[in-house]
Amino acid sequence: MKLARFTAGGPPELGLVLGDRIVSLGRAAPGLPTDMIALIAAWSQVEREVRAIADRAESGLPLADVRLLAPIPRPGKIFAIGLNYADHIAESGVEAPQQQVWFAKAPSAANGPFDPIEAPAAGYVDYEAELVAVVGAGGRRIAREAAPAAVFGYCVGDDVTERRWQHRTPQWTLGKSFDTHAPFGPWITTADEIDPHGLDIRAVVNGETRQSSNTRHLVFDVWDQVEHLSGAMTLEPGDLIFTGTPGGVGAAMKPPKFLRPGDKVRIEIDGLGAIENTCVEALAPEPT
Ligand code: ZN
């Protein structure tokens, strides 16, 4: 199933994407949670009802007539793994890490699948095409064997990064946490429909393919990642895990190609759809 958050002009709603149409869960079944994290947390009780809506194949609204929003507007946590594809490790000029390298992206960086991202002309903003895992029931100390059942679904994501801020200090978190710099979507595809380790993934900037790989090349796969992260902290429903980016980021080009206002960044993952974000100078005024 493909679960989205959208607006048809009114307040945000949850929806089920069926082909080129979207069915509002709230209109089809008013008793269902109206918040995506609550829906994920209640999934074991509500899955049957949501599946029944899919099976009824209600006509819903044309997908083209609604605006898709971030599936989860404020995830409890956004964690991301660095240096997790061999070609990206090589282009970064570093040794392959023996340990998983984790950093946080602020939950306030979450952004819609088709909303603008801040990439000012004077900045060093870069794209990173990534498979995003959405945590389901979650838990602590989840063994690798139990990890598949801990993932609710998958999205397309862009781990947008301000490279200058990333490398000013050994800690990457600020350079990864600018407002608008975690666009994801266009919806959550439930885990039962996807093998996360065999998906073609691409980043296309202004029509030019910059990254093209397959998630089978992940150094630490999704199950390793869930096991490792949950060794430190409780994973909770709706937490996001950005699973790493392949080679071809703008910073590694000679000369580097950073994003500029007006650039269009499209991230595609087979089976999960695509997101496309346009770069803008700034959404908030510069600090004085
Ligand atoms: Zn990344």
Short mmCIF file of C-alpha atoms and ligand atoms in Angstrom, two decimals:
data_model
loop_
_atom_site.label_atom_id
_atom_site.label_comp_id
_atom_site.label_asym_id
_atom_site.label_seq_id
_atom_site.Cartn_x
_atom_site.Cartn_y
_atom_site.Cartn_z
CA MET A 1 0.00 0.00 0.00
CA LYS A 2 1.01 3.58 -0.61
CA LEU A 3 0.11 5.95 2.22
CA ALA A 4 0.32 9.67 1.60
CA ARG A 5 -0.41 12.94 3.34
CA PHE A 6 -2.02 15.52 1.14
CA THR A 7 -4.21 18.57 0.90
CA ALA A 8 -7.06 19.05 -1.53
CA GLY A 9 -7.23 22.71 -0.54
CA GLY A 10 -8.35 22.11 3.05
CA PRO A 11 -6.55 20.76 6.12
CA PRO A 12 -3.99 17.97 5.59
CA GLU A 13 -5.46 14.48 5.21
CA LEU A 14 -4.05 10.97 5.04
CA GLY A 15 -4.68 9.09 1.83
CA LEU A 16 -4.24 5.82 0.05
CA VAL A 17 -2.67 6.12 -3.39
CA LEU A 18 -4.33 3.78 -5.91
CA GLY A 19 -2.78 4.22 -9.35
CA ASP A 20 -3.26 7.82 -10.43
CA ARG A 21 -5.90 8.49 -7.75
CA ILE A 22 -5.89 9.09 -4.02
CA VAL A 23 -8.58 8.03 -1.53
CA SER A 24 -8.90 10.05 1.69
CA LEU A 25 -8.72 7.70 4.67
CA GLY A 26 -10.62 10.20 6.80
CA ARG A 27 -13.53 10.31 4.37
CA ALA A 28 -13.54 6.53 3.77
CA ALA A 29 -13.20 5.57 7.45
CA PRO A 30 -13.67 8.49 9.85
CA GLY A 31 -12.53 6.41 12.85
CA LEU A 32 -8.97 6.00 11.59
CA PRO A 33 -6.14 8.13 13.04
CA THR A 34 -5.66 11.38 11.13
CA ASP A 35 -1.97 11.65 12.01
CA MET A 36 0.56 9.45 10.18
CA ILE A 37 2.63 8.64 13.28
CA ALA A 38 -0.57 7.63 15.13
CA LEU A 39 -1.63 5.51 12.13
CA ILE A 40 1.74 3.73 12.08
CA ALA A 41 1.63 3.20 15.86
CA ALA A 42 -1.87 1.69 15.56
CA TRP A 43 -1.08 -0.29 12.41
CA SER A 44 -1.57 -3.75 13.90
CA GLN A 45 -5.13 -2.75 14.81
CA VAL A 46 -6.04 -0.72 11.70
CA GLU A 47 -4.26 -2.48 8.84
CA ARG A 48 -7.27 -4.65 8.02
CA GLU A 49 -9.54 -1.62 7.77
CA VAL A 50 -7.09 0.27 5.54
CA ARG A 51 -6.69 -2.77 3.29
CA ALA A 52 -10.46 -3.02 2.99
CA ILE A 53 -10.52 0.56 1.67
CA ALA A 54 -7.91 -0.40 -0.92
CA ASP A 55 -9.93 -3.47 -1.91
CA ARG A 56 -13.12 -1.43 -2.31
CA ALA A 57 -11.18 0.57 -4.90
CA GLU A 58 -13.08 3.77 -4.24
CA SER A 59 -12.57 6.32 -6.96
CA GLY A 60 -11.15 9.08 -4.75
CA LEU A 61 -9.53 12.16 -6.25
CA PRO A 62 -7.13 12.45 -9.18
CA LEU A 63 -3.61 12.51 -7.72
CA ALA A 64 -2.85 15.40 -10.06
CA ASP A 65 -5.49 17.54 -8.31
CA VAL A 66 -3.99 17.33 -4.79
CA ARG A 67 -0.77 18.60 -3.23
CA LEU A 68 1.29 15.84 -1.64
CA LEU A 69 2.86 16.82 1.70
CA ALA A 70 5.66 15.35 3.78
CA PRO A 71 4.22 11.96 4.81
CA ILE A 72 5.29 12.76 8.39
CA PRO A 73 5.59 16.49 9.02
CA ARG A 74 7.65 16.21 12.23
CA PRO A 75 9.28 12.80 12.62
CA GLY A 76 10.38 12.13 16.19
CA LYS A 77 13.90 11.42 14.93
CA ILE A 78 15.71 11.64 11.62
CA PHE A 79 18.98 9.70 11.56
CA ALA A 80 21.22 9.24 8.54
CA ILE A 81 24.23 7.05 7.81
CA GLY A 82 27.28 8.48 6.06
CA LEU A 83 29.74 6.82 3.67
CA ASN A 84 27.59 3.80 2.90
CA TYR A 85 28.17 3.14 -0.84
CA ALA A 86 31.68 2.17 -2.05
CA ASP A 87 31.69 4.68 -4.92
CA HIS A 88 30.68 7.54 -2.59
CA ILE A 89 33.40 6.56 -0.10
CA ALA A 90 35.95 6.65 -2.94
CA GLU A 91 34.82 10.04 -4.26
CA SER A 92 34.92 11.42 -0.70
CA GLY A 93 38.61 10.50 -0.48
CA VAL A 94 38.32 8.60 2.79
CA GLU A 95 38.87 5.04 3.98
CA ALA A 96 35.87 2.74 4.16
CA PRO A 97 34.59 3.02 7.73
CA GLN A 98 34.74 -0.10 9.90
CA GLN A 99 31.86 1.21 11.99
CA GLN A 100 28.58 2.69 10.85
CA VAL A 101 28.91 6.50 10.75
CA TRP A 102 25.71 8.13 12.01
CA PHE A 103 24.53 11.69 12.27
CA ALA A 104 21.21 13.36 13.02
CA LYS A 105 19.13 15.60 10.83
CA ALA A 106 16.85 17.91 12.82
CA PRO A 107 13.16 16.92 12.67
CA SER A 108 12.48 20.55 11.65
CA ALA A 109 14.36 19.84 8.39
CA ALA A 110 11.51 17.57 7.21
CA ASN A 111 10.07 18.85 3.94
CA GLY A 112 7.46 17.89 1.38
CA PRO A 113 8.20 15.84 -1.73
CA PHE A 114 7.57 18.77 -4.10
CA ASP A 115 8.30 21.76 -1.87
CA PRO A 116 11.20 24.22 -2.30
CA ILE A 117 14.58 23.64 -0.70
CA GLU A 118 16.84 26.47 0.40
CA ALA A 119 19.99 26.61 -1.74
CA PRO A 120 21.19 30.21 -1.82
CA ALA A 121 23.52 31.39 -4.56
CA ALA A 122 26.24 32.04 -1.98
CA GLY A 123 25.89 28.61 -0.35
CA TYR A 124 27.37 25.14 -0.73
CA VAL A 125 24.19 23.10 -0.84
CA ASP A 126 24.32 19.59 -2.29
CA TYR A 127 21.91 16.73 -3.03
CA GLU A 128 22.14 13.11 -1.80
CA ALA A 129 19.67 10.59 -3.25
CA GLU A 130 18.67 8.14 -0.51
CA LEU A 131 16.34 5.30 0.30
CA VAL A 132 14.49 6.24 3.50
CA ALA A 133 13.20 3.59 5.91
CA VAL A 134 10.22 4.52 8.09
CA VAL A 135 10.19 2.83 11.49
CA GLY A 136 7.07 0.85 12.40
CA ALA A 137 6.43 -0.48 15.90
CA GLY A 138 10.10 0.16 16.68
CA GLY A 139 11.78 -0.90 19.87
CA ARG A 140 15.19 -1.22 21.51
CA ARG A 141 17.98 -3.67 20.72
CA ILE A 142 16.34 -5.04 17.61
CA ALA A 143 18.38 -7.99 16.28
CA ARG A 144 19.18 -8.07 12.56
CA GLU A 145 16.78 -11.01 12.09
CA ALA A 146 13.94 -8.96 13.62
CA ALA A 147 14.76 -5.78 11.70
CA PRO A 148 12.53 -6.43 8.63
CA ALA A 149 9.46 -6.55 10.89
CA ALA A 150 10.51 -3.29 12.57
CA VAL A 151 10.33 -1.26 9.33
CA PHE A 152 6.90 0.07 8.37
CA GLY A 153 7.75 1.21 4.87
CA TYR A 154 10.01 3.12 2.52
CA CYS A 155 10.22 6.54 0.88
CA VAL A 156 12.41 8.42 -1.55
CA GLY A 157 14.55 11.03 0.21
CA ASP A 158 17.13 13.71 -0.42
CA ASP A 159 19.72 14.17 2.35
CA VAL A 160 20.30 17.78 1.34
CA THR A 161 23.56 19.02 2.83
CA GLU A 162 25.30 22.37 3.31
CA ARG A 163 28.89 21.17 2.68
CA ARG A 164 30.67 24.15 4.21
CA TRP A 165 28.76 23.80 7.46
CA GLN A 166 29.19 20.01 7.30
CA HIS A 167 32.98 20.20 7.21
CA ARG A 168 33.63 23.19 9.47
CA THR A 169 33.82 20.84 12.45
CA PRO A 170 34.04 17.04 12.86
CA GLN A 171 30.32 16.99 13.69
CA TRP A 172 28.12 17.01 10.58
CA THR A 173 24.78 17.63 12.25
CA LEU A 174 24.40 21.38 11.57
CA GLY A 175 25.36 21.04 7.92
CA LYS A 176 22.70 18.33 7.59
CA SER A 177 19.93 20.12 9.50
CA PHE A 178 19.04 23.28 7.61
CA ASP A 179 15.32 23.95 7.32
CA THR A 180 13.84 22.28 4.19
CA HIS A 181 16.85 19.93 3.85
CA ALA A 182 15.06 16.62 4.43
CA PRO A 183 12.48 16.35 1.65
CA PHE A 184 10.94 12.89 1.41
CA GLY A 185 7.96 11.07 -0.04
CA PRO A 186 6.10 11.13 -2.32
CA TRP A 187 4.31 8.61 -0.06
CA ILE A 188 5.22 5.69 2.21
CA THR A 189 5.21 2.35 0.39
CA THR A 190 4.55 -0.34 2.97
CA ALA A 191 7.36 -2.80 3.60
CA ASP A 192 5.38 -5.83 2.39
CA GLU A 193 5.59 -4.47 -1.19
CA ILE A 194 9.33 -3.76 -1.31
CA ASP A 195 12.67 -5.55 -1.19
CA PRO A 196 14.76 -2.58 -0.03
CA HIS A 197 18.01 -4.09 -1.28
CA GLY A 198 17.44 -4.25 -5.03
CA LEU A 199 16.15 -0.83 -6.06
CA ASP A 200 17.57 1.43 -8.76
CA ILE A 201 18.15 4.93 -7.36
CA ARG A 202 18.89 8.14 -9.26
CA ALA A 203 19.43 11.86 -8.71
CA VAL A 204 18.66 14.09 -11.70
CA VAL A 205 19.52 17.80 -11.56
CA ASN A 206 17.98 20.00 -14.28
CA GLY A 207 17.51 16.89 -16.42
CA GLU A 208 21.12 15.67 -15.99
CA THR A 209 21.56 12.31 -14.22
CA ARG A 210 24.17 12.87 -11.48
CA GLN A 211 23.72 9.74 -9.36
CA SER A 212 22.66 6.30 -10.62
CA SER A 213 23.08 3.18 -8.52
CA ASN A 214 21.16 0.38 -6.84
CA THR A 215 20.45 -0.17 -3.16
CA ARG A 216 22.09 -3.62 -3.40
CA HIS A 217 25.37 -1.68 -3.13
CA LEU A 218 24.69 -0.45 0.42
CA VAL A 219 27.76 -1.25 2.56
CA PHE A 220 25.66 -1.65 5.72
CA ASP A 221 22.19 -2.77 4.65
CA VAL A 222 18.92 -1.62 6.19
CA TRP A 223 18.83 -4.52 8.66
CA ASP A 224 22.38 -3.76 9.87
CA GLN A 225 21.34 -0.16 10.31
CA VAL A 226 18.22 -0.94 12.36
CA GLU A 227 20.20 -3.30 14.58
CA HIS A 228 22.98 -0.77 15.16
CA LEU A 229 20.79 2.31 15.77
CA SER A 230 18.44 0.46 18.10
CA GLY A 231 21.45 -0.67 20.09
CA ALA A 232 21.75 2.94 21.22
CA MET A 233 18.18 4.21 21.32
CA THR A 234 14.55 3.23 21.18
CA LEU A 235 13.28 3.47 17.63
CA GLU A 236 9.74 4.83 17.59
CA PRO A 237 6.90 4.80 15.05
CA GLY A 238 7.55 7.21 12.20
CA ASP A 239 11.24 7.77 12.89
CA LEU A 240 13.14 8.17 9.62
CA ILE A 241 16.38 6.42 8.66
CA PHE A 242 18.23 7.87 5.66
CA THR A 243 20.25 4.88 4.44
CA GLY A 244 23.15 6.51 2.59
CA THR A 245 23.90 7.99 -0.82
CA PRO A 246 25.77 6.59 -3.85
CA GLY A 247 28.56 8.35 -5.75
CA GLY A 248 27.91 11.42 -7.86
CA VAL A 249 27.26 14.17 -5.32
CA GLY A 250 27.94 17.72 -6.48
CA ALA A 251 30.80 18.27 -4.02
CA ALA A 252 32.82 15.45 -5.63
CA MET A 253 32.68 16.91 -9.15
CA LYS A 254 35.64 18.76 -10.59
CA PRO A 255 34.88 21.58 -10.24
CA PRO A 256 32.13 21.04 -7.65
CA LYS A 257 28.56 21.62 -8.80
CA PHE A 258 26.55 22.99 -5.92
CA LEU A 259 22.84 23.72 -6.12
CA ARG A 260 21.70 27.21 -7.04
CA PRO A 261 18.32 28.97 -6.93
CA GLY A 262 16.16 27.71 -9.79
CA ASP A 263 17.78 24.25 -9.97
CA LYS A 264 15.36 21.31 -10.01
CA VAL A 265 16.47 18.20 -8.11
CA ARG A 266 14.61 14.98 -8.83
CA ILE A 267 15.27 11.83 -6.81
CA GLU A 268 13.81 8.58 -8.17
CA ILE A 269 13.71 5.08 -6.71
CA ASP A 270 12.12 2.29 -8.71
CA GLY A 271 8.97 1.05 -7.00
CA LEU A 272 8.80 4.00 -4.61
CA GLY A 273 8.20 6.93 -6.97
CA ALA A 274 10.00 10.25 -7.22
CA ILE A 275 10.31 13.56 -5.41
CA GLU A 276 11.25 16.84 -7.08
CA ASN A 277 12.29 19.99 -5.28
CA THR A 278 13.13 23.39 -6.69
CA CYS A 279 15.96 25.37 -5.12
CA VAL A 280 15.20 28.84 -3.80
CA GLU A 281 17.39 31.57 -2.39
CA ALA A 282 15.82 31.45 1.08
CA LEU A 283 12.45 30.91 2.69
CA ALA A 284 13.34 32.79 5.88
CA PRO A 285 15.04 36.19 6.16
CA GLU A 286 18.80 36.17 6.72
CA PRO A 287 19.79 36.64 10.37
CA THR A 288 20.90 40.17 11.19
ZN ZN B 1 23.43 11.15 3.22
#
